[in-house]
Amino acid sequence: MSVSAVLEEEEKKSLEAREFGFWIYLMTDAIIFALLFATYVVLSKNSAAGPTSNELFDLRHTAGETALLLISSLTFGFASIAQRAGNQTHVVRWLIVTLLLGLGFLAMEMVEFQGMIAKGAGPDVSGFLSAFYTLIGTHGLHVAFGCLGIVVMIGQIQVKGLTQPVRSRVFRLGLFWHFLDIVWIGIFSVVYLPGVM
Amino acid sequence: MHRFADRPAARYIIGFALAVILTAIPFTVVGAGLLTGPPAYAVIAAGAVMQVIVHLVYFLHLDLKSTPVENVFFLGFAAVLIFIMVGGSLWIMTDLHHRMM
């Protein structure tokens, strides 16, 4: 085997190890979110005479956030397909669309938080609201880091092209993005839908 | 003629369509007040579980044939940990609520 072939083989192995490592990270993240969910469920009725979930949540707003995040998972999927086809322009284009949807989601979340705080429902009011802001805020922070990741990857694709390490990073970012969408399913099913009932 | 399901984009579109349906059902049930109480929770829970599976299969491409066995193993391990910690917390806390009544 030539030297370059050996190097290529080594690089492939190292990237596979990173993908497995990233998967382990995602599982630990799933455990963190699961515990924040448990904390929320335990505290959700403890509104301490403050505003309750029924008064604060607006299902239409939640549906809008859900739509943005769900469509962004589809557009990231299209970026992955373009990457497999080796079409650099399309990868960047779909990543930009995904980024805009992610930023739109964050903007909607900010509007929601701001509206709630203006109504006197900040995180310091009750156990319910502390748990709410911690859970939703942690997910929002993850989406924000995902957006930062997309910006970095667009830069890397432009500078380095679709090299093997860049493809692997985009793949891992995709896992992260789809994972956040899964966590959001838990959020609307555990927090918002039971909250308005 | 190409079979639609064989094209890579088709998998994402099928997954997306299923996810939209599985989101719309619980939102409609709760939003329109079609069900309340335990039946509504059952619809929400069933929709959520099915949609997580749809996401894992169609977006994360998880299946028992092509996914490395280590990844499936870790997914199972995380699920067991989550079950013990979340289930245990809820069990203890609801028990505590009863005792404080």
mmCIF file of N, CA and C in Angstrom, chain A residues 33 37 135-136 139 182-194:
data_model
loop_
_atom_site.group_PDB
_atom_site.id
_atom_site.type_symbol
_atom_site.label_atom_id
_atom_site.label_comp_id
_atom_site.label_asym_id
_atom_site.label_seq_id
_atom_site.Cartn_x
_atom_site.Cartn_y
_atom_site.Cartn_z
ATOM 1 N N PHE A 33 -30.913 16.686 29.300
ATOM 2 C CA PHE A 33 -32.252 17.180 28.972
ATOM 3 C C PHE A 33 -33.320 16.361 29.694
ATOM 4 N N PHE A 37 -36.179 17.769 32.094
ATOM 5 C CA PHE A 37 -37.603 17.457 31.898
ATOM 6 C C PHE A 37 -38.214 16.958 33.204
ATOM 7 N N LEU A 135 -35.116 24.756 31.367
ATOM 8 C CA LEU A 135 -35.275 23.760 30.303
ATOM 9 C C LEU A 135 -35.287 24.405 28.919
ATOM 10 N N ILE A 136 -36.184 25.396 28.725
ATOM 11 C CA ILE A 136 -36.312 26.020 27.405
ATOM 12 C C ILE A 136 -35.040 26.803 27.070
ATOM 13 N N HIS A 139 -32.246 24.485 25.877
ATOM 14 C CA HIS A 139 -32.474 24.096 24.477
ATOM 15 C C HIS A 139 -32.145 25.260 23.548
ATOM 16 N N ILE A 182 -35.393 16.728 18.056
ATOM 17 C CA ILE A 182 -35.983 15.664 18.875
ATOM 18 C C ILE A 182 -36.270 16.186 20.285
ATOM 19 N N VAL A 183 -35.321 16.966 20.845
ATOM 20 C CA VAL A 183 -35.532 17.520 22.184
ATOM 21 C C VAL A 183 -36.751 18.448 22.163
ATOM 22 N N TRP A 184 -36.912 19.195 21.072
ATOM 23 C CA TRP A 184 -38.051 20.112 20.978
ATOM 24 C C TRP A 184 -39.388 19.353 20.982
ATOM 25 N N ILE A 185 -39.425 18.153 20.371
ATOM 26 C CA ILE A 185 -40.647 17.330 20.416
ATOM 27 C C ILE A 185 -41.009 17.086 21.873
ATOM 28 N N GLY A 186 -39.983 16.747 22.686
ATOM 29 C CA GLY A 186 -40.207 16.552 24.112
ATOM 30 C C GLY A 186 -40.724 17.824 24.765
ATOM 31 N N ILE A 187 -40.188 18.971 24.372
ATOM 32 C CA ILE A 187 -40.591 20.232 25.008
ATOM 33 C C ILE A 187 -42.056 20.549 24.722
ATOM 34 N N PHE A 188 -42.477 20.448 23.447
ATOM 35 C CA PHE A 188 -43.884 20.805 23.231
ATOM 36 C C PHE A 188 -44.830 19.747 23.806
ATOM 37 N N SER A 189 -44.341 18.483 23.896
ATOM 38 C CA SER A 189 -45.208 17.429 24.436
ATOM 39 C C SER A 189 -45.291 17.445 25.954
ATOM 40 N N VAL A 190 -44.213 17.891 26.619
ATOM 41 C CA VAL A 190 -44.195 17.861 28.082
ATOM 42 C C VAL A 190 -44.540 19.223 28.680
ATOM 43 N N VAL A 191 -44.092 20.316 28.011
ATOM 44 C CA VAL A 191 -44.268 21.649 28.588
ATOM 45 C C VAL A 191 -45.505 22.345 28.035
ATOM 46 N N TYR A 192 -45.551 22.572 26.724
ATOM 47 C CA TYR A 192 -46.571 23.469 26.169
ATOM 48 C C TYR A 192 -47.958 22.837 26.081
ATOM 49 N N LEU A 193 -48.037 21.613 25.480
ATOM 50 C CA LEU A 193 -49.374 21.028 25.295
ATOM 51 C C LEU A 193 -50.064 20.722 26.625
ATOM 52 N N PRO A 194 -49.394 20.019 27.581
ATOM 53 C CA PRO A 194 -50.070 19.821 28.878
ATOM 54 C C PRO A 194 -50.269 21.156 29.601
#
